[in-house]
Short mmCIF file of the N, C-alpha and C atoms (twelve columns), coordinates in Angstrom:
data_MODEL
# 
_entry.id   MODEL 
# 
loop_
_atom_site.group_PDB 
_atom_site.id 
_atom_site.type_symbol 
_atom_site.label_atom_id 
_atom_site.label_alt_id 
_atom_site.label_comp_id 
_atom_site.label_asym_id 
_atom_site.label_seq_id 
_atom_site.Cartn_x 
_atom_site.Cartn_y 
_atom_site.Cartn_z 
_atom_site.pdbx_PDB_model_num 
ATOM 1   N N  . UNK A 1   163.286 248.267 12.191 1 
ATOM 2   C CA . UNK A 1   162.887 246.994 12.752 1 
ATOM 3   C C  . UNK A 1   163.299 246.948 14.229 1 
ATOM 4   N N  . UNK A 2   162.483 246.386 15.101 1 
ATOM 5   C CA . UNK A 2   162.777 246.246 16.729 1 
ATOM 6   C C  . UNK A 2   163.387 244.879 16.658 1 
ATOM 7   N N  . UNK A 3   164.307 245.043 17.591 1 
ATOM 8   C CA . UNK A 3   164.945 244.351 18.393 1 
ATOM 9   C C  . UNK A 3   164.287 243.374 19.442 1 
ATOM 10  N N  . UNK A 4   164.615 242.397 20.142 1 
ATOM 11  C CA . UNK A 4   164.392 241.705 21.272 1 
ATOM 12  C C  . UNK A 4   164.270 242.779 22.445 1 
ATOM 13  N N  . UNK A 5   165.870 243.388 22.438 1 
ATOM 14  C CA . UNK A 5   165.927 243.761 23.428 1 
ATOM 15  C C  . UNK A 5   165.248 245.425 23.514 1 
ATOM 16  N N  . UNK A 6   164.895 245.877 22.125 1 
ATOM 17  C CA . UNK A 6   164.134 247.088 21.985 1 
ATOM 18  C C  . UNK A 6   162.467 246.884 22.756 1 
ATOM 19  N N  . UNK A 7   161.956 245.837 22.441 1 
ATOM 20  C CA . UNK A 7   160.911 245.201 23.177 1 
ATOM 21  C C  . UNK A 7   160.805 245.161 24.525 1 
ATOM 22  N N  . UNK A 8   161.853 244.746 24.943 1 
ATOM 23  C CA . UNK A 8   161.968 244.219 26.852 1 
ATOM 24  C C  . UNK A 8   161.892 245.682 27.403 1 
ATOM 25  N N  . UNK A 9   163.039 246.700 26.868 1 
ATOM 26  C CA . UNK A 9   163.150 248.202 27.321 1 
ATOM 27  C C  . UNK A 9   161.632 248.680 27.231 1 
ATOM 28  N N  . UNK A 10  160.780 248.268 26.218 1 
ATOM 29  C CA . UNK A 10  159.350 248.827 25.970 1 
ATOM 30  C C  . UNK A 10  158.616 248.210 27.128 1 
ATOM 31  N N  . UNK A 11  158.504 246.996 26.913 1 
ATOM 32  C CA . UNK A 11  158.184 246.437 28.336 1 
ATOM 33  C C  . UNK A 11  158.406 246.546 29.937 1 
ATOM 34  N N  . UNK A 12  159.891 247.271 29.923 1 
ATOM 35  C CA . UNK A 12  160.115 247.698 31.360 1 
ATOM 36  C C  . UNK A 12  159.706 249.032 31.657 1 
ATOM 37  N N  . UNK A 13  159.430 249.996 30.804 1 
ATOM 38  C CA . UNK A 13  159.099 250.913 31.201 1 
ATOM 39  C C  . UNK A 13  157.551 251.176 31.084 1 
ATOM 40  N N  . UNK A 14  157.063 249.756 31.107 1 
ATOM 41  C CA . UNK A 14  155.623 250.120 31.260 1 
ATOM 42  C C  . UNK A 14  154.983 249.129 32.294 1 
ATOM 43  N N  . UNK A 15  156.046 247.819 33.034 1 
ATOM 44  C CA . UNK A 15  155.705 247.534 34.163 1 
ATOM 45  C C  . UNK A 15  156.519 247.608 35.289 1 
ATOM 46  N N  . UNK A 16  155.987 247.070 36.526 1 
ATOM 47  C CA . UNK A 16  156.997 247.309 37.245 1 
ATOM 48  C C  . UNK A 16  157.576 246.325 38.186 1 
ATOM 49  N N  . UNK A 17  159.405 246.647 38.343 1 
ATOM 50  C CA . UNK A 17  159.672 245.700 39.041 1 
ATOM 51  C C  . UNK A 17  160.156 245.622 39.939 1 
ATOM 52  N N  . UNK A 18  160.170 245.218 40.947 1 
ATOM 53  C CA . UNK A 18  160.784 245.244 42.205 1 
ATOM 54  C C  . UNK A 18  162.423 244.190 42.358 1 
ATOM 55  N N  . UNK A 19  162.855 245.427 43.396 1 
ATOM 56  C CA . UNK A 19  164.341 244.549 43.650 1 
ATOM 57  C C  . UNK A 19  164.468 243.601 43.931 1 
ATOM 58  N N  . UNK A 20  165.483 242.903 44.111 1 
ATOM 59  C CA . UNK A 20  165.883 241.428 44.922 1 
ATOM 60  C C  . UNK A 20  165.792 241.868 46.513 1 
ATOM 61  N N  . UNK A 21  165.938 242.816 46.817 1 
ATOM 62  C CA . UNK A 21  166.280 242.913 48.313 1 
ATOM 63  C C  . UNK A 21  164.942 243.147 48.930 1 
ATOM 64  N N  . UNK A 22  163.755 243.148 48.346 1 
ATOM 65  C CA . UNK A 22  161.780 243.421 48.356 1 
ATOM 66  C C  . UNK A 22  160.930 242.085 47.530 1 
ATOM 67  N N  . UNK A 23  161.645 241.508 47.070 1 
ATOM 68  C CA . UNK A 23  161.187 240.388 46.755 1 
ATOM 69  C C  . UNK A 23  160.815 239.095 47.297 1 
ATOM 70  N N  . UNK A 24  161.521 239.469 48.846 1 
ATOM 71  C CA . UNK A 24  160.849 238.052 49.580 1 
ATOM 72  C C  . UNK A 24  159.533 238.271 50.061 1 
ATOM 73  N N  . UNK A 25  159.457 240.011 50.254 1 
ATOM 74  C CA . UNK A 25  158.320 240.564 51.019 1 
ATOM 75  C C  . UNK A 25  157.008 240.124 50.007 1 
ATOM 76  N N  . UNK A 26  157.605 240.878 48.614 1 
ATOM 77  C CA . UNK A 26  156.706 240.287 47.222 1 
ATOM 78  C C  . UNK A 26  156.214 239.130 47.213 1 
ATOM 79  N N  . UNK A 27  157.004 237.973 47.170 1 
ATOM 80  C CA . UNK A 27  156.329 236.685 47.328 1 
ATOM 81  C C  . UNK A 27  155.379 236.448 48.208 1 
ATOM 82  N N  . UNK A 28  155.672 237.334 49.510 1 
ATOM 83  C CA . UNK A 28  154.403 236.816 50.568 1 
ATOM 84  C C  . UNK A 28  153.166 237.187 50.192 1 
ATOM 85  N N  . UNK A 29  153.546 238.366 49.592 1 
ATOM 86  C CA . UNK A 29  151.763 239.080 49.291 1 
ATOM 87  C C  . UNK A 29  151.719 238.760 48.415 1 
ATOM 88  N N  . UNK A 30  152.057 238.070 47.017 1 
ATOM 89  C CA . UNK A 30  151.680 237.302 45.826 1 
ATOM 90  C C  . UNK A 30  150.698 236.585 46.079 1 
ATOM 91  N N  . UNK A 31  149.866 236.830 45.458 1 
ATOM 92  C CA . UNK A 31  148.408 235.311 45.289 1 
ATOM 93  C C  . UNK A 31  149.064 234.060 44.138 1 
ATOM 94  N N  . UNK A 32  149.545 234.769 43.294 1 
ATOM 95  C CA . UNK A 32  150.879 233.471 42.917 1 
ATOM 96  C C  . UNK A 32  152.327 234.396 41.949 1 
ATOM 97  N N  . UNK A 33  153.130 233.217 42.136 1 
ATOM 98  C CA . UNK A 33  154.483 233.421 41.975 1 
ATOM 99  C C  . UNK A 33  154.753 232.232 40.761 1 
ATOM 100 N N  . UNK A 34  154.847 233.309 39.197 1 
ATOM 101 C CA . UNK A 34  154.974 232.495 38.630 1 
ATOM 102 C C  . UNK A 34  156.755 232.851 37.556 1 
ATOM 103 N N  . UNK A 35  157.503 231.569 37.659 1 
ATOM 104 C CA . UNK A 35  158.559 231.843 36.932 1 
ATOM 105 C C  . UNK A 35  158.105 231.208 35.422 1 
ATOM 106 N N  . UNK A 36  158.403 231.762 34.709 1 
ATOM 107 C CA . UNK A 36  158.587 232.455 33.422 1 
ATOM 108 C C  . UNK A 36  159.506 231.794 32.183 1 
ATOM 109 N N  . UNK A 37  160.062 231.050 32.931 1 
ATOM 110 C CA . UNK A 37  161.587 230.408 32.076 1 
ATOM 111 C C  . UNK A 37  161.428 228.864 31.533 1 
ATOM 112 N N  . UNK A 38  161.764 228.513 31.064 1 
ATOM 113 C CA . UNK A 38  161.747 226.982 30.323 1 
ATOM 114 C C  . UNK A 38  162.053 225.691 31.352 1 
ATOM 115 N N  . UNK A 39  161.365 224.768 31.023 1 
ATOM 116 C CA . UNK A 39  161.689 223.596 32.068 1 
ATOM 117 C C  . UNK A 39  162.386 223.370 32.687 1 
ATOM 118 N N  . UNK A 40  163.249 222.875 31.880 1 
ATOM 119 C CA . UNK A 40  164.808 222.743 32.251 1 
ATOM 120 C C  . UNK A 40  165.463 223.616 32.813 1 
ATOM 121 N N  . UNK A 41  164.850 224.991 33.010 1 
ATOM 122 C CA . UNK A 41  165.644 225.732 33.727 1 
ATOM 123 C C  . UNK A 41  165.182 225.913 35.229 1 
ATOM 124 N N  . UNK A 42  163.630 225.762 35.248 1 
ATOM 125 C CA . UNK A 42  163.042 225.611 36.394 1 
ATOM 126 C C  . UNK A 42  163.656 224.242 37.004 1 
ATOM 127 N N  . UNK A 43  163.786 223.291 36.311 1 
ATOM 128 C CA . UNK A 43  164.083 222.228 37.236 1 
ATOM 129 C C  . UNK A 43  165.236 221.857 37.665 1 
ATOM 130 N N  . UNK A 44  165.986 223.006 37.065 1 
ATOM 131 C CA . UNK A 44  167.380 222.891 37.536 1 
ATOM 132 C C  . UNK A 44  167.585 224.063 39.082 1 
ATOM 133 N N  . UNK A 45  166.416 224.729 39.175 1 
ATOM 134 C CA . UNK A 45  166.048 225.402 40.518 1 
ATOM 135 C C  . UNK A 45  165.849 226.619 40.228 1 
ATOM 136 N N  . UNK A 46  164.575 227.016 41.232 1 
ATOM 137 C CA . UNK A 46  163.572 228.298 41.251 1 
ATOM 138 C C  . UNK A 46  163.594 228.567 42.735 1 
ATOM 139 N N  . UNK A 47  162.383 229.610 42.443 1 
ATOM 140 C CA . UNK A 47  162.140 230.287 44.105 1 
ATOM 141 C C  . UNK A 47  160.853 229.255 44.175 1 
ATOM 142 N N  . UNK A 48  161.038 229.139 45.727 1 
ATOM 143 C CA . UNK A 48  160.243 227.767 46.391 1 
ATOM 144 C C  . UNK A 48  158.812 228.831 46.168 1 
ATOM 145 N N  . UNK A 49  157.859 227.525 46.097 1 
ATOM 146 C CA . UNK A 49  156.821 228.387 45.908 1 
ATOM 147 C C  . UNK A 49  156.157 228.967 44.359 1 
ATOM 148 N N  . UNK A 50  156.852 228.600 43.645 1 
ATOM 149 C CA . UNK A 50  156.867 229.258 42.181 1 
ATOM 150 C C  . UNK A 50  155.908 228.103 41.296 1 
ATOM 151 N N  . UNK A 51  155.283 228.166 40.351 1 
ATOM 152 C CA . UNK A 51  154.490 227.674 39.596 1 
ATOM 153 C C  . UNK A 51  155.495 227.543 38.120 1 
ATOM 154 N N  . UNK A 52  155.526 227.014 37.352 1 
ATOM 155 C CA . UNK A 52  156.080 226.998 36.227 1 
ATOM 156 C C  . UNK A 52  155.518 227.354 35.042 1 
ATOM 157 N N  . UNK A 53  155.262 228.374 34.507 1 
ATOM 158 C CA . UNK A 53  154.564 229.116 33.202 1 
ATOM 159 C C  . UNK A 53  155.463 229.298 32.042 1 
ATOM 160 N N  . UNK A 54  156.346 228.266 31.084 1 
ATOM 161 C CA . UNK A 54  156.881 229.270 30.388 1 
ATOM 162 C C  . UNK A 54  156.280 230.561 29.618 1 
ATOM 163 N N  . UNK A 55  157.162 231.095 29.063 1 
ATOM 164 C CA . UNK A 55  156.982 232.232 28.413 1 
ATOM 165 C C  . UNK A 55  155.838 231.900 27.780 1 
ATOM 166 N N  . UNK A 56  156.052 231.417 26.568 1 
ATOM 167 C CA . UNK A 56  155.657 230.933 25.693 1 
ATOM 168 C C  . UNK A 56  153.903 230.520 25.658 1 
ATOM 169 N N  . UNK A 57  153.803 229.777 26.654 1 
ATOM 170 C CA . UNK A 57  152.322 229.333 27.323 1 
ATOM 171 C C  . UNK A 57  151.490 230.512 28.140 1 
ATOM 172 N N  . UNK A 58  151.901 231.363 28.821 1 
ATOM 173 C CA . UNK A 58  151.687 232.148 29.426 1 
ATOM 174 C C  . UNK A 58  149.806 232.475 29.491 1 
ATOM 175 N N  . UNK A 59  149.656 233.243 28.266 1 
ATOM 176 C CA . UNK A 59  148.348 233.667 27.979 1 
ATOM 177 C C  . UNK A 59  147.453 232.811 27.657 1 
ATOM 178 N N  . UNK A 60  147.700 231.242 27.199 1 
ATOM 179 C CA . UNK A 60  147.005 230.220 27.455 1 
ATOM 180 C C  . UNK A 60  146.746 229.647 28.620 1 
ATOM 181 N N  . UNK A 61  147.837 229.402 29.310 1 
ATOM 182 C CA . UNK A 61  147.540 228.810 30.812 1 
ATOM 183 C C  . UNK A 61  146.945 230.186 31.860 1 
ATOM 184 N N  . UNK A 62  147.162 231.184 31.537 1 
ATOM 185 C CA . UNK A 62  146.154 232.260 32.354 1 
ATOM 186 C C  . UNK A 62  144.812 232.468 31.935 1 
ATOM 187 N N  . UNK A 63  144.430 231.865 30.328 1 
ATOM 188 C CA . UNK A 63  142.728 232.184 30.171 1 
ATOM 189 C C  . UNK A 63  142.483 230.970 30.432 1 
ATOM 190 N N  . UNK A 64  143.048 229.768 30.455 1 
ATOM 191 C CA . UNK A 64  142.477 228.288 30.652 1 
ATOM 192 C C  . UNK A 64  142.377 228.115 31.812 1 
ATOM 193 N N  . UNK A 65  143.223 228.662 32.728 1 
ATOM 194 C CA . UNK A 65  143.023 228.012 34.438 1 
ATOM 195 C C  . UNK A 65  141.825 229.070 34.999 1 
ATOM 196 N N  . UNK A 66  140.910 228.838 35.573 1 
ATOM 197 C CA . UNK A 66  139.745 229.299 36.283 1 
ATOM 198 C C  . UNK A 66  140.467 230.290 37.847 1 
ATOM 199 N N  . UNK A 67  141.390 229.330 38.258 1 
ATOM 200 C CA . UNK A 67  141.813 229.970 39.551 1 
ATOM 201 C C  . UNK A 67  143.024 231.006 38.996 1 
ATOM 202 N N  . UNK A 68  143.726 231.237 37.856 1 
ATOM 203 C CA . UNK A 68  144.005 232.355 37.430 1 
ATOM 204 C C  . UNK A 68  143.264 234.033 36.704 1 
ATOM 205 N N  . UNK A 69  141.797 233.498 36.458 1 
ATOM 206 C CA . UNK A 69  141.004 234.311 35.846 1 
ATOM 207 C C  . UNK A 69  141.169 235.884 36.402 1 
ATOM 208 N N  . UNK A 70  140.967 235.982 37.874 1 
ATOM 209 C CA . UNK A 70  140.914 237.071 38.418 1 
ATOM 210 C C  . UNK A 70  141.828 238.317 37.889 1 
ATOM 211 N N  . UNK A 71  140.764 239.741 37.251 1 
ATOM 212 C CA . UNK A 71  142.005 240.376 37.032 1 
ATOM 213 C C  . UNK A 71  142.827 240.996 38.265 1 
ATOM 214 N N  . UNK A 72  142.007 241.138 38.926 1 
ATOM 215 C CA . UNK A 72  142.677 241.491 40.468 1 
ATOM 216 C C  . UNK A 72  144.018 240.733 41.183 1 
ATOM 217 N N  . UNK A 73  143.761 239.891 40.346 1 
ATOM 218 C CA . UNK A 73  144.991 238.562 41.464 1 
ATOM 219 C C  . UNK A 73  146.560 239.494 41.519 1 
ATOM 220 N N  . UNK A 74  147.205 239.219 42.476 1 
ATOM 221 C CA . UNK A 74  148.865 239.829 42.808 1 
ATOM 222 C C  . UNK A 74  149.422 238.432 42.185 1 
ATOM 223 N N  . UNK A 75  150.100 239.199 40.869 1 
ATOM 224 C CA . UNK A 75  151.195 237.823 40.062 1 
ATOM 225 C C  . UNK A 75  152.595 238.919 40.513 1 
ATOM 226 N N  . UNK A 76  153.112 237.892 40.755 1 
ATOM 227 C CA . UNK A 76  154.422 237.921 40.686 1 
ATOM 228 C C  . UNK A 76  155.089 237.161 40.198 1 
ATOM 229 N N  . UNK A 77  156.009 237.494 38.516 1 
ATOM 230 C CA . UNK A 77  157.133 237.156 37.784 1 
ATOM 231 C C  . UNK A 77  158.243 237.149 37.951 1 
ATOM 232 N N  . UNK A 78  159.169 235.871 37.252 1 
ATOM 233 C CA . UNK A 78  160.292 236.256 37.389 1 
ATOM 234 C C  . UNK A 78  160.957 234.851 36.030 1 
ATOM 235 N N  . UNK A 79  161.933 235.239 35.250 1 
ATOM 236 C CA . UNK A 79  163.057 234.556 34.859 1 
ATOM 237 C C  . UNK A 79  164.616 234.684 35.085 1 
ATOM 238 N N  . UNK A 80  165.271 234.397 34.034 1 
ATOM 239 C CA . UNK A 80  166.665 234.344 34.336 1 
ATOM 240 C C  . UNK A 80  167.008 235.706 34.387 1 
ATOM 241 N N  . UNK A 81  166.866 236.827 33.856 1 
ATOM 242 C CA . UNK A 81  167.860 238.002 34.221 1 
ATOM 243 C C  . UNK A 81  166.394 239.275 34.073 1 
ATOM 244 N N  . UNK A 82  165.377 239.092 34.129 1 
ATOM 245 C CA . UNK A 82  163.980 239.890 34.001 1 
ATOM 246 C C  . UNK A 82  163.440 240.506 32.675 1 
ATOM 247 N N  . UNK A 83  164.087 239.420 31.182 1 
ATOM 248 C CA . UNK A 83  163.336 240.450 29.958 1 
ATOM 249 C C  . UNK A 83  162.594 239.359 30.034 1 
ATOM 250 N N  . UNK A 84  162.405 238.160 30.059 1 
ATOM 251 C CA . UNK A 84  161.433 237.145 29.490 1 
ATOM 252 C C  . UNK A 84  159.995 237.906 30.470 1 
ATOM 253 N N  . UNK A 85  160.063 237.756 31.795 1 
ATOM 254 C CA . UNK A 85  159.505 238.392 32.868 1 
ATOM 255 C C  . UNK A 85  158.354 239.796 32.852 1 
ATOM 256 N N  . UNK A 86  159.530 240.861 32.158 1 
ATOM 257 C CA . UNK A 86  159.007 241.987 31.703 1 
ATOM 258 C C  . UNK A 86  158.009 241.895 30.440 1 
ATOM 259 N N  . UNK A 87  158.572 241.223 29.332 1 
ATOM 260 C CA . UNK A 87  157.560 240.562 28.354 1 
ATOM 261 C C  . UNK A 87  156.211 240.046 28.791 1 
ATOM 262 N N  . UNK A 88  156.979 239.535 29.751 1 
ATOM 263 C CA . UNK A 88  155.419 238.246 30.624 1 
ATOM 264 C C  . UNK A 88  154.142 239.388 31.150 1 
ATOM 265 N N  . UNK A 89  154.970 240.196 31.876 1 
ATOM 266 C CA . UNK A 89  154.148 241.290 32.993 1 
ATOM 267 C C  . UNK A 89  153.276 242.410 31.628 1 
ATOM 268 N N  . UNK A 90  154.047 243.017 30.619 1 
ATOM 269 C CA . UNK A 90  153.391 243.292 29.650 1 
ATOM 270 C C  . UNK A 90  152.127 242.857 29.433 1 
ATOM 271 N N  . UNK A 91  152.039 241.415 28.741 1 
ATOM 272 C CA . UNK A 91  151.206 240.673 27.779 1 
ATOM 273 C C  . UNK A 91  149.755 240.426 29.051 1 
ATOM 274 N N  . UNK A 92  150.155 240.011 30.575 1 
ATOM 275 C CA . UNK A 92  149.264 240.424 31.333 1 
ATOM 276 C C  . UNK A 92  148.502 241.699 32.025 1 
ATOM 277 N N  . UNK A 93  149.400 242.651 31.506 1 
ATOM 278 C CA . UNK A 93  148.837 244.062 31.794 1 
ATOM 279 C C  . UNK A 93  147.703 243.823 30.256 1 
ATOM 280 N N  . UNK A 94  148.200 243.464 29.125 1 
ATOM 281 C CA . UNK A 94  147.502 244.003 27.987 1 
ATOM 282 C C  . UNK A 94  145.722 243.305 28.626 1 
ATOM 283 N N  . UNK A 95  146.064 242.052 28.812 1 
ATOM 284 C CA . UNK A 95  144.911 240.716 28.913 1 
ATOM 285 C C  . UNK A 95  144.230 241.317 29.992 1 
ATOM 286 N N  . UNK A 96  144.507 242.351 30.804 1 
ATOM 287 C CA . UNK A 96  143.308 243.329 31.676 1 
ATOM 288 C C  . UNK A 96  144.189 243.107 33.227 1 
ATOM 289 N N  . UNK A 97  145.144 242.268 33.632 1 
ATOM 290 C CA . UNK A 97  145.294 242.143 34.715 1 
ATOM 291 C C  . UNK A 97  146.169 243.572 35.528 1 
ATOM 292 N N  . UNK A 98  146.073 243.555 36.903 1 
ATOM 293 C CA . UNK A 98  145.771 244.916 37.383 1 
ATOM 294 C C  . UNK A 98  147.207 244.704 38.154 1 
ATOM 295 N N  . UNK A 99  147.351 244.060 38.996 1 
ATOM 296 C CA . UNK A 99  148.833 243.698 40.176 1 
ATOM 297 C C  . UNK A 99  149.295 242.839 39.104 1 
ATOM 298 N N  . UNK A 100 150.542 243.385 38.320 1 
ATOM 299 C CA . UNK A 100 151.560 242.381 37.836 1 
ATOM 300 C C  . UNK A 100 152.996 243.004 38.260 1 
ATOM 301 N N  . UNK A 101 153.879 242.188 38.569 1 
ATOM 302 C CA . UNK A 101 155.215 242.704 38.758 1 
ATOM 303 C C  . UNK A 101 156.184 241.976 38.892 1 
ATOM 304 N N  . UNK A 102 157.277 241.747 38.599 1 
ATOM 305 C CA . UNK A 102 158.327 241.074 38.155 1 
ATOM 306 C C  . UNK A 102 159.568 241.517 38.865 1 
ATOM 307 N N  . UNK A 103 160.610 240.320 39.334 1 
ATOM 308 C CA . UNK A 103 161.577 240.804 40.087 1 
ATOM 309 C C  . UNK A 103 162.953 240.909 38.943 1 
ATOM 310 N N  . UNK A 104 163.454 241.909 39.236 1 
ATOM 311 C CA . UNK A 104 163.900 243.217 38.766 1 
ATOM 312 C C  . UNK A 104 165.686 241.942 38.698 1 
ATOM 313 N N  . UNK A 105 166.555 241.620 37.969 1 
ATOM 314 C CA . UNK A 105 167.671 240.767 37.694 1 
ATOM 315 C C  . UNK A 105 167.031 239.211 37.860 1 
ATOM 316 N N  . UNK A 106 165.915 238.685 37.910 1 
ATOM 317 C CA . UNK A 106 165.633 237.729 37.502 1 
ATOM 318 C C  . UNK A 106 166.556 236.630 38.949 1 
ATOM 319 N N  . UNK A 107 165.972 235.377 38.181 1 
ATOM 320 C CA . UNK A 107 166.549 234.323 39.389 1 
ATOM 321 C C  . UNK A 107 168.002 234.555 39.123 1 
ATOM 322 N N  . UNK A 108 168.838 234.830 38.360 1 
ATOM 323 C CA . UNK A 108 170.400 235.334 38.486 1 
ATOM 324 C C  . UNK A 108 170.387 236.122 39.773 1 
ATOM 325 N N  . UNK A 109 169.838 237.422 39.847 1 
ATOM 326 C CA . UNK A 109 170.093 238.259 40.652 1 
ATOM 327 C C  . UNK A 109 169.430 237.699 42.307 1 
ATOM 328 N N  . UNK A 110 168.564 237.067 42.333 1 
ATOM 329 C CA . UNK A 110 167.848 236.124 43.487 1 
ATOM 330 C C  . UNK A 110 169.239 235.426 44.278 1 
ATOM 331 N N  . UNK A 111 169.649 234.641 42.812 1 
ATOM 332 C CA . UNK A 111 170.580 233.473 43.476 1 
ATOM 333 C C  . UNK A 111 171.948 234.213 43.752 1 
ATOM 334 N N  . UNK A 112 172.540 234.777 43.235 1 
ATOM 335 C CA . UNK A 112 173.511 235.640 43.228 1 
ATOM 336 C C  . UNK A 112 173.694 236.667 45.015 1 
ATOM 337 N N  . UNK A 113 172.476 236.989 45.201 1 
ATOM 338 C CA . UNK A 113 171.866 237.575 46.594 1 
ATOM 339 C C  . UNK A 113 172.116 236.710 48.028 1 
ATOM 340 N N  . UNK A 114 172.440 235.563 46.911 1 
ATOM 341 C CA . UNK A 114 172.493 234.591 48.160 1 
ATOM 342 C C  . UNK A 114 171.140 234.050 48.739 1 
ATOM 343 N N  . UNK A 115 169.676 234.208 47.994 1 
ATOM 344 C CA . UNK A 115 168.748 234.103 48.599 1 
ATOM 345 C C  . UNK A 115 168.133 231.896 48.193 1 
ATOM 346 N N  . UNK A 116 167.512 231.820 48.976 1 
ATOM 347 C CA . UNK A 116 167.653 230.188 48.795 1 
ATOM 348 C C  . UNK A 116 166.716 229.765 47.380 1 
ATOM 349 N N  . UNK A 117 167.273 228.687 46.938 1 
ATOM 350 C CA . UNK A 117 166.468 228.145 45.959 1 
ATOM 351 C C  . UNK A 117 166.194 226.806 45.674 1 
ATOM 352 N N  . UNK A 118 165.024 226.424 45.482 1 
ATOM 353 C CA . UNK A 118 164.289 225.433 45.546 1 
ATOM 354 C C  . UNK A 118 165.068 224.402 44.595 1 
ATOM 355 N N  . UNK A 119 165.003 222.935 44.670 1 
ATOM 356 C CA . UNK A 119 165.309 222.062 43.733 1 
ATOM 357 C C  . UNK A 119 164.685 220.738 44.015 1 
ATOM 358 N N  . UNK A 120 164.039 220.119 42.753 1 
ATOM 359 C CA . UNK A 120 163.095 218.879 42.938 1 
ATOM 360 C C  . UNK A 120 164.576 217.828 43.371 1 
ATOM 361 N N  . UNK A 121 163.973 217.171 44.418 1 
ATOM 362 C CA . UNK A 121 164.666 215.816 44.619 1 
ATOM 363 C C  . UNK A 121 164.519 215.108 43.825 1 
ATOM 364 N N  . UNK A 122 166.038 214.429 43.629 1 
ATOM 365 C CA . UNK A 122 165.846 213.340 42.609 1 
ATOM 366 C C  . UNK A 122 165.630 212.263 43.661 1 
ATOM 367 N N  . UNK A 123 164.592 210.830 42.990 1 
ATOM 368 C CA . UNK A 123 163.931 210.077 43.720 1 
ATOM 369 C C  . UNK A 123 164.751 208.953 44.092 1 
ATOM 370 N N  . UNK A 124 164.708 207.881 45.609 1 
ATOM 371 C CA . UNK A 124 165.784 207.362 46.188 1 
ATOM 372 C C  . UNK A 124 164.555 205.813 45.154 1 
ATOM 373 N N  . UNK A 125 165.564 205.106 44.081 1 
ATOM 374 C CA . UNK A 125 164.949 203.823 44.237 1 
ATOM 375 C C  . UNK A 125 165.676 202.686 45.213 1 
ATOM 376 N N  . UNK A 126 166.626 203.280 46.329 1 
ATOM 377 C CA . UNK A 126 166.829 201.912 47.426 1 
ATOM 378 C C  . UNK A 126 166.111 201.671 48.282 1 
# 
């Protein structure tokens, strides 16, 4: 029987991911930047710029949105430490897409880098 993490190893060695220290460059040439991780974790802060896909939704919200259709499009993934991510980049390699790639320690390794991260304002009612 496989594992979780027997899966992610299957998954990393069949997409690819780039470091934290090539990942800002990544984002620029991304046509989108989507994190990968659960609400609450996005809204507790992501990389600016990022779309919110959990896992989970993934292959629904990529055949339902029209401006995701393209298999050509540059996605760039990412979650908390890069298996949710690697899973993600998988399941879009399977669905035909061509540029998928995922940053390599996830927003841990982002934030950890010291690199900046986004957070929704909470709203002023004075």
């Amino acid at each position: 029987m496989k594992t979780a993490h027997d899966l992610v190893a299957a998954a990393k060695a069949r997409v690819q991911e780039i470091q934290v220290a090539d990942a800002e460059q990544a984002i620029r040439d991304a046509d989108v930047l989507v994190d990968v991780r659960e609400a609450d974790e996005f809204a507790a802060g992501h990389l600016a710029g990022a779309v919110h896909i959990s896992r989970g939704m993934l292959e629904f919200k990529f055949s339902a949105n029209p401006a995701l259709q393209a298999r050509d499009l540059n996605i760039l993934l990412y979650c908390k430490t890069s298996g949710r991510a690697a899973l993600a980049a998988a399941a879009l390699h399977d669905m035909g897409y061509l540029n998928v790639r995922s940053i390599s320690g996830g927003f841990d390794a982002w934030a950890a880098a010291g690199k900046p991260v986004a957070k929704p304002e909470t709203p002023s009612f004075e």
